[in-house]
XYZ file of C-alpha atoms in Angstrom:
527
model
C 0.767 -10.801 11.101
C 4.247 -9.435 11.655
C 7.426 -11.365 12.091
C 8.193 -12.562 15.622
C 10.510 -10.340 17.607
C 12.490 -10.922 20.794
C 13.107 -8.564 23.691
C 9.936 -6.508 23.337
C 7.476 -6.483 26.214
C 3.983 -5.049 26.347
C 5.146 -2.147 28.499
C 7.871 -1.139 26.070
C 5.415 -1.329 23.193
C 2.975 0.988 24.960
C 5.767 3.472 25.638
C 6.620 3.447 21.947
C 3.008 4.124 20.972
C 2.644 7.135 23.304
C -0.303 7.960 25.548
C -1.764 10.199 22.850
C -2.815 7.072 20.978
C -3.272 4.292 23.555
C -3.945 3.888 27.277
C -3.428 0.761 29.328
C -6.631 -0.244 31.128
C -5.610 -3.515 32.801
C -2.637 -5.886 32.530
C -3.366 -8.947 34.693
C -0.075 -10.672 33.818
C 2.072 -7.543 34.041
C 3.853 -5.418 31.442
C 6.765 -7.762 30.746
C 4.699 -10.223 28.684
C 6.493 -10.605 25.320
C 4.802 -9.423 22.143
C 5.925 -9.950 18.582
C 2.879 -10.371 16.363
C -0.455 -8.690 15.742
C -3.693 -9.748 14.067
C -6.831 -7.813 13.259
C -10.405 -8.930 13.800
C -13.370 -6.940 12.512
C -17.073 -7.205 13.228
C -17.813 -9.265 10.110
C -15.097 -11.787 11.015
C -16.693 -12.291 14.436
C -20.252 -12.397 13.088
C -19.443 -14.895 10.326
C -17.136 -17.026 12.455
C -14.108 -16.215 10.288
C -11.943 -14.706 13.027
C -8.475 -16.132 13.530
C -8.048 -18.580 16.368
C -6.123 -18.833 19.587
C -2.360 -18.677 19.404
C -2.260 -16.964 16.014
C -1.009 -13.648 17.459
C 0.101 -11.957 20.685
C -1.997 -8.846 20.117
C -5.451 -8.453 18.607
C -6.918 -5.246 17.214
C -10.726 -5.413 17.482
C -12.085 -3.203 14.703
C -15.685 -2.135 15.152
C -16.514 -5.157 17.306
C -19.361 -4.379 19.705
C -18.873 -5.027 23.413
C -21.121 -8.096 23.580
C -19.552 -9.605 20.467
C -16.039 -8.931 21.776
C -16.783 -10.726 25.061
C -18.356 -13.677 23.250
C -15.450 -13.923 20.833
C -12.860 -13.801 23.604
C -14.510 -16.577 25.579
C -15.239 -18.777 22.574
C -11.734 -18.463 21.160
C -9.604 -18.569 24.271
C -11.424 -19.903 27.349
C -9.859 -23.241 28.282
C -7.508 -23.171 25.284
C -4.364 -22.814 27.367
C -3.306 -19.994 25.045
C -4.563 -16.451 25.462
C -3.442 -13.258 23.728
C -1.178 -10.898 25.626
C -3.500 -7.975 24.912
C -6.481 -6.762 22.971
C -6.653 -3.221 21.573
C -10.148 -1.785 21.414
C -11.765 1.626 21.167
C -13.867 2.593 24.181
C -13.851 -0.755 26.027
C -16.644 -1.165 28.552
C -16.264 -2.514 32.076
C -17.814 -5.809 31.013
C -15.277 -6.368 28.242
C -12.402 -5.429 30.538
C -13.570 -7.718 33.351
C -14.024 -10.737 31.026
C -10.683 -10.157 29.291
C -8.840 -9.837 32.603
C -10.475 -13.057 33.810
C -8.873 -14.789 30.819
C -5.506 -13.203 31.622
C -5.534 -10.775 28.689
C -4.511 -7.133 29.000
C -6.850 -4.460 27.663
C -5.484 -1.409 25.862
C -7.862 1.441 25.043
C -7.293 3.110 21.682
C -8.279 6.750 21.234
C -11.592 6.753 19.307
C -10.126 9.208 16.783
C -7.079 7.058 15.998
C -6.778 5.425 12.613
C -6.196 1.694 12.865
C -3.813 1.732 9.907
C -1.621 4.300 11.683
C -1.590 2.234 14.872
C -0.774 -0.903 12.879
C 2.145 0.870 11.203
C 3.534 2.047 14.546
C 3.197 -1.385 16.159
C 5.018 -3.128 13.319
C 7.720 -0.440 13.480
C 8.083 -1.092 17.210
C 8.482 -4.823 16.554
C 11.202 -4.123 14.020
C 13.088 -1.732 16.307
C 12.350 -3.507 19.595
C 10.177 -0.626 20.788
C 12.581 0.786 23.371
C 13.063 4.548 23.087
C 16.042 4.463 25.442
C 17.940 2.122 23.130
C 17.232 4.042 19.927
C 20.086 5.786 18.188
C 19.197 9.301 17.034
C 21.559 8.831 14.113
C 19.830 5.763 12.734
C 16.179 5.884 13.844
C 13.578 8.621 13.323
C 11.861 7.942 16.654
C 15.189 8.212 18.457
C 15.951 11.423 16.566
C 12.558 12.912 17.483
C 13.121 12.162 21.172
C 16.671 13.555 21.078
C 15.447 16.821 19.524
C 12.660 17.015 22.109
C 15.108 16.459 24.963
C 17.457 19.125 23.622
C 14.813 21.756 22.934
C 12.370 21.099 25.815
C 9.480 20.738 23.363
C 7.460 18.014 21.631
C 8.561 16.815 18.198
C 6.876 15.141 15.274
C 8.553 14.202 11.990
C 6.328 14.092 8.916
C 6.810 13.155 5.278
C 6.140 15.477 2.346
C 2.414 14.659 2.479
C 2.186 15.479 6.213
C 1.946 11.830 7.327
C 3.612 11.246 10.693
C 6.771 9.145 10.493
C 7.909 9.483 14.111
C 7.313 11.542 17.233
C 8.627 12.166 20.729
C 6.774 11.504 23.966
C 3.808 13.825 24.525
C 3.083 15.822 27.664
C -0.189 17.256 28.942
C 0.664 20.405 26.963
C 0.141 18.721 23.600
C -2.370 20.760 21.612
C -5.179 19.466 19.419
C -3.189 19.712 16.197
C -0.407 17.513 17.607
C -2.814 14.974 19.088
C -4.823 14.580 15.885
C -1.657 14.383 13.787
C -0.253 11.534 15.892
C -3.616 9.747 15.809
C -3.354 9.635 12.038
C -6.118 12.146 11.440
C -5.739 15.305 9.425
C -5.230 18.409 11.508
C -8.271 20.633 12.089
C -9.061 22.378 8.780
C -8.971 25.844 10.333
C -5.458 25.159 11.680
C -4.097 23.901 8.380
C -5.818 26.668 6.448
C -4.258 29.300 8.689
C -0.782 27.731 8.407
C -1.095 27.545 4.614
C -2.429 31.105 4.399
C 0.699 32.482 5.993
C 2.903 30.665 3.476
C 4.473 28.391 6.079
C 4.279 25.255 3.924
C 5.793 27.164 0.999
C 8.644 28.398 3.192
C 9.379 24.877 4.456
C 9.572 23.539 0.908
C 11.713 26.427 -0.295
C 14.744 25.986 1.954
C 16.313 24.931 5.225
C 15.476 27.963 7.338
C 13.597 27.462 10.595
C 10.053 28.816 10.376
C 8.182 30.166 13.379
C 4.445 29.536 13.788
C 2.789 31.928 16.228
C 0.388 30.891 18.940
C -3.331 31.080 18.138
C -5.222 30.740 21.448
C -8.606 30.929 19.728
C -7.681 27.808 17.742
C -5.987 26.053 20.653
C -2.730 26.235 18.684
C 0.448 26.557 20.744
C 3.658 28.150 19.395
C 5.751 26.040 17.042
C 9.011 25.978 15.175
C 9.402 23.953 11.991
C 12.137 23.090 9.520
C 11.968 21.360 6.168
C 13.798 18.099 5.454
C 15.561 18.164 2.094
C 17.257 15.197 0.461
C 20.373 16.058 -1.561
C 20.001 15.420 -5.281
C 22.343 13.063 -7.113
C 22.122 15.464 -10.050
C 24.049 18.686 -9.396
C 21.720 20.542 -11.760
C 18.663 19.777 -9.635
C 17.882 21.308 -6.212
C 17.463 19.151 -3.083
C 14.110 17.381 -2.891
C 11.646 18.284 -0.148
C 11.015 15.139 1.910
C 9.110 16.327 4.961
C 9.048 18.521 8.058
C 10.200 18.461 11.663
C 7.648 20.216 13.883
C 8.580 21.381 17.375
C 5.637 22.303 19.596
C 6.334 24.435 22.652
C 4.761 23.301 25.915
C 4.342 25.261 29.130
C 8.113 25.791 29.427
C 9.999 28.032 26.971
C 12.054 26.335 24.282
C 15.830 26.120 24.656
C 17.847 29.084 23.382
C 19.519 26.944 20.745
C 16.288 25.261 19.612
C 16.628 26.556 16.036
C 20.186 25.282 15.747
C 19.126 21.865 17.071
C 16.267 21.764 14.550
C 18.581 22.525 11.649
C 20.932 19.749 12.723
C 17.956 17.437 13.165
C 16.830 18.122 9.603
C 20.245 17.045 8.292
C 20.148 13.827 10.352
C 16.552 13.143 9.316
C 17.529 13.449 5.639
C 20.327 10.927 6.147
C 18.043 8.478 7.965
C 15.279 8.785 5.374
C 17.761 8.238 2.556
C 19.101 5.130 4.290
C 15.628 3.783 5.048
C 14.560 4.264 1.445
C 17.586 2.288 0.283
C 17.483 -0.350 3.025
C 14.166 -2.075 3.691
C 13.473 -3.727 7.050
C 14.508 -7.301 7.788
C 10.887 -8.396 7.510
C 10.476 -6.648 4.163
C 13.667 -8.228 2.828
C 12.467 -11.683 3.845
C 9.143 -11.234 2.054
C 10.964 -9.784 -0.964
C 13.149 -12.903 -1.040
C 10.064 -15.123 -1.063
C 8.774 -13.153 -4.054
C 12.064 -13.252 -5.958
C 12.705 -9.532 -5.474
C 15.899 -9.871 -3.410
C 18.602 -12.510 -3.762
C 18.736 -15.707 -5.777
C 19.637 -18.322 -3.148
C 16.506 -18.434 -0.992
C 15.977 -20.849 1.902
C 12.198 -21.058 1.931
C 12.024 -23.146 5.096
C 14.272 -20.795 7.063
C 12.397 -17.668 5.965
C 9.052 -19.310 6.720
C 10.242 -20.123 10.247
C 11.358 -16.509 10.764
C 8.016 -15.189 9.546
C 5.999 -17.817 11.400
C 4.178 -19.036 8.286
C 3.634 -22.380 6.559
C 5.779 -23.445 3.593
C 3.220 -25.815 2.105
C -0.503 -25.591 1.502
C -2.782 -23.577 -0.737
C -1.322 -20.070 -0.972
C -2.181 -16.930 -2.909
C -0.394 -13.807 -4.060
C -2.192 -10.561 -4.779
C -0.670 -7.530 -6.460
C -2.025 -3.980 -6.207
C -1.070 -0.969 -8.309
C -2.548 2.502 -8.497
C -1.476 6.106 -9.082
C 2.115 6.967 -8.186
C 1.963 4.344 -5.415
C -0.583 2.176 -3.667
C -1.324 2.811 0.058
C 0.847 0.078 1.574
C -0.178 0.635 5.197
C -3.917 0.506 4.537
C -3.586 -2.598 2.349
C -1.423 -4.298 5.004
C -4.048 -3.522 7.626
C -6.838 -5.031 5.552
C -4.710 -8.053 4.597
C -3.911 -8.832 8.230
C -7.588 -8.536 9.102
C -8.403 -10.981 6.295
C -5.667 -13.487 7.192
C -3.537 -13.218 10.322
C -0.478 -14.664 8.537
C -0.648 -12.259 5.562
C 2.713 -10.809 4.501
C 2.758 -7.426 2.752
C 5.603 -5.684 0.963
C 5.833 -2.842 -1.532
C 8.327 -2.013 -4.242
C 8.306 0.170 -7.332
C 4.818 1.549 -6.689
C 3.302 -1.924 -6.405
C 2.104 -3.701 -3.256
C 2.189 -7.487 -2.955
C 0.206 -9.460 -0.375
C 1.307 -13.054 0.193
C -1.343 -15.250 1.796
C 0.376 -18.492 2.882
C -2.894 -20.269 3.650
C -6.238 -19.665 1.973
C -9.597 -21.301 1.720
C -11.044 -20.971 -1.759
C -9.667 -18.610 -4.424
C -13.129 -17.027 -4.547
C -12.740 -15.838 -0.943
C -9.480 -14.120 -1.886
C -11.131 -12.490 -4.878
C -13.981 -11.249 -2.663
C -11.495 -9.694 -0.259
C -9.634 -8.010 -3.131
C -12.867 -6.538 -4.489
C -13.592 -5.167 -1.027
C -10.159 -3.540 -0.783
C -10.427 -1.922 -4.217
C -13.936 -0.644 -3.466
C -12.851 0.722 -0.062
C -9.868 2.535 -1.570
C -12.122 4.211 -4.109
C -14.786 5.070 -1.537
C -12.580 6.184 1.369
C -9.462 7.565 -0.315
C -10.592 8.331 -3.860
C -7.904 5.979 -5.234
C -8.330 3.685 -8.213
C -6.355 0.484 -7.740
C -5.691 -2.303 -10.206
C -5.438 -5.772 -8.648
C -4.182 -9.115 -9.943
C -4.774 -12.388 -8.083
C -2.658 -15.530 -8.376
C -4.460 -18.398 -6.615
C -4.163 -21.124 -5.672
C -0.414 -21.616 -5.457
C 1.311 -24.800 -4.366
C 2.863 -23.255 -1.265
C 5.577 -20.633 -0.941
C 7.662 -22.271 -3.673
C 5.315 -20.845 -6.286
C 5.279 -17.276 -4.961
C 8.266 -15.906 -6.895
C 7.017 -17.211 -10.251
C 3.531 -15.861 -9.498
C 4.963 -12.422 -8.743
C 6.687 -12.384 -12.140
C 3.385 -13.236 -13.831
C 1.539 -10.553 -11.866
C 4.122 -7.994 -12.985
C 3.586 -9.086 -16.583
C -0.119 -8.306 -16.202
C 0.603 -4.882 -14.688
C 3.106 -4.074 -17.445
C 0.602 -5.061 -20.107
C -2.125 -2.997 -18.431
C 0.226 0.006 -18.348
C 0.605 -0.276 -22.128
C -3.106 -0.858 -22.786
C -5.168 0.253 -19.738
C -8.520 -0.767 -21.184
C -7.537 -4.253 -22.308
C -7.453 -5.835 -18.837
C -10.072 -5.592 -16.121
C -9.455 -3.543 -12.987
C -9.556 -6.750 -10.919
C -8.414 -9.911 -12.628
C -6.760 -13.260 -12.063
C -3.717 -14.639 -13.842
C -5.903 -17.141 -15.675
C -8.308 -14.446 -16.880
C -5.510 -12.160 -18.079
C -3.268 -14.841 -19.583
C -4.427 -14.616 -23.206
C -4.522 -10.812 -23.256
C -1.064 -10.490 -21.710
C 0.564 -13.086 -23.930
C -0.892 -11.581 -27.103
C 0.107 -8.081 -25.970
C 3.695 -9.223 -25.413
C 3.822 -10.901 -28.813
C 2.432 -7.807 -30.525
C 4.830 -5.553 -28.588
C 7.733 -7.745 -29.689
C 6.612 -7.510 -33.311
C 6.056 -3.745 -33.043
C 9.574 -3.247 -31.736
C 11.115 -4.967 -34.759
C 9.963 -3.363 -37.990
C 11.275 -6.228 -40.109
C 8.662 -8.532 -38.528
C 5.804 -6.379 -39.869
C 4.778 -7.185 -43.435
C 5.480 -3.991 -45.455
C 2.132 -4.416 -47.216
C 0.405 -3.728 -43.890
C 2.230 -0.402 -43.483
C 1.461 0.464 -47.115
C -2.247 -0.237 -46.632
C -2.384 1.877 -43.460
C -0.640 4.755 -45.228
C -2.631 4.698 -48.477
C -6.129 3.712 -47.309
C -6.765 3.715 -43.516
C -10.409 2.758 -44.124
C -9.377 -0.474 -45.852
C -6.891 -1.179 -43.028
C -9.703 -0.797 -40.480
C -11.920 -3.106 -42.553
C -9.176 -5.722 -42.778
C -8.628 -5.611 -38.988
C -12.374 -6.040 -38.378
C -12.618 -8.821 -40.995
C -9.761 -10.780 -39.439
C -10.990 -10.259 -35.870
C -14.478 -11.340 -36.997
C -13.204 -14.612 -38.524
C -14.477 -13.547 -41.943
C -18.128 -13.308 -40.809
C -19.265 -10.667 -43.318
C -22.570 -9.945 -41.587
C -20.922 -9.432 -38.166
C -18.170 -7.266 -39.662
C -20.707 -5.119 -41.519
C -22.667 -4.598 -38.310
C -19.476 -3.635 -36.456
C -18.479 -1.145 -39.176
C -22.039 0.125 -39.682
C -21.990 -0.633 -43.422
C -23.838 -2.974 -45.801
C -22.467 -6.552 -46.127
C -21.901 -5.981 -49.845
C -19.638 -3.059 -48.912
C -17.532 -5.403 -46.785
C -17.303 -7.941 -49.619
C -16.244 -5.200 -52.063
C -13.575 -3.891 -49.686
C -12.186 -7.381 -49.036
C -11.790 -7.958 -52.801
C -10.009 -4.591 -53.105
C -7.681 -5.507 -50.215
C -6.791 -8.842 -51.804
C -6.087 -7.077 -55.106
C -3.959 -4.319 -53.519
C -1.962 -6.755 -51.395
C -1.666 -9.385 -54.142
C -2.791 -12.205 -51.842
C -5.808 -14.186 -50.688
C -7.314 -13.968 -47.238
C -8.279 -17.656 -47.441
C -4.687 -18.535 -46.438
C -4.503 -18.932 -42.587
C -0.826 -17.944 -42.520
C -1.614 -14.708 -44.366
C -4.450 -13.941 -41.945
C -2.182 -14.513 -38.935
C 0.624 -12.380 -40.391
C -1.683 -9.495 -41.310
C -3.515 -9.649 -37.963
C -0.279 -9.312 -35.997
C 0.966 -6.571 -38.299
C -2.239 -4.560 -37.972
C -2.138 -4.834 -34.166
C 1.539 -3.904 -34.038
C 0.987 -0.775 -36.144
C -2.291 0.290 -34.545
C -0.745 3.238 -32.678
C 1.751 4.309 -35.334
């Protein structure tokens, strides 16, 4: 659930989302009803009775909930409660669902069937943060305001995308919006034949290469209207490196011709977009900063009670913190969507390629672990991404979140050094021994004077004996087990152990010697 926001009504939110993505069906209490939080309910939540209750959010996204189940859930959760949601968002609502929702006093918003819920969630939370009013947006500080300003000046329709062609902002759409624009705003990839044709003509290459405006011709057979585009390039802090490509501003022409100075406006827009994107990258939202403070990522003097009030979450109770890491960065928006569906009060923030989900109230730690397994499996299945996840649960309220985040980072750091040593999904308790030993060994490895020189000598002169010694120590001196591990006869192990003791002028019966050699062998394993 997002942080509460003031001054944002349902009508303003719908304007911010654009009719390409959502359509108001009914609003029995009008469009001025305030909204400031959103929760997600999926079919399994409804079926298993796990859905969040009345009063937990102003808006509900109903993901894959059938009409009959949606009606039953609405009436069971809200009838006679005195608290009803401002609106429900649902794909293809039927007359029955609309009539029952309106009877409760809840607005119904139809979501385009092709829209991605994670994209809608991202846009709604952005609207909460920026109060959702296009008229009040400053084109010098907000990408949505910039998109609308460019559209107004050029008489076209604008979308601003990042370097991976994900939509960051867009202007209002008219009836002249073509299929490529509509699908892009809905969070879907553009039609393959469109993108293939654009790539074939080297348009993407031209946008990455410089700041010139590129013209994209009309293709009536593809339903593709004329476009202009310009690349967004962030200036490099290193004079020896060229500006970095950060995205594209697309300007689609409608039925009216574009303004004569459309190219000039686009070039200026690209400069402003680069400034805004640079600022946004350096300055997280108020909500993100508050969650970062709870996790010890921003500021030292943290007022837990005050932040909890701002976020609308409980300070005390059984909490959990989950960390995700994968590839260059984990998909923050998709994880946030799933987290909010799992728990309406979930708080998600990302930093340094890692995503943290704070769950202020949980049932059993096993339920959290089940959810995490589902997220990791879905990311692999749907997006082809391999995520690593670490769970800290239960925590004694928000006070334990910052310390838990530090421990989660220790697990990730250890896994980065030794990817196979820690499971893909683990808890702090499960990883504790592995992480602590890894840190001790890393400390020893970084200080050569802490490694017994006899260990280095043995590795250099007889690697086979070094391997035998490592296996012997790890096997607690069980000759039969060590022989099986090394695929040799037990007498061979006994012979090698005697040779090692002779070469190193020591006895392996001494526990201090065994500990010293074991650490030394681990510390020099990769040297």
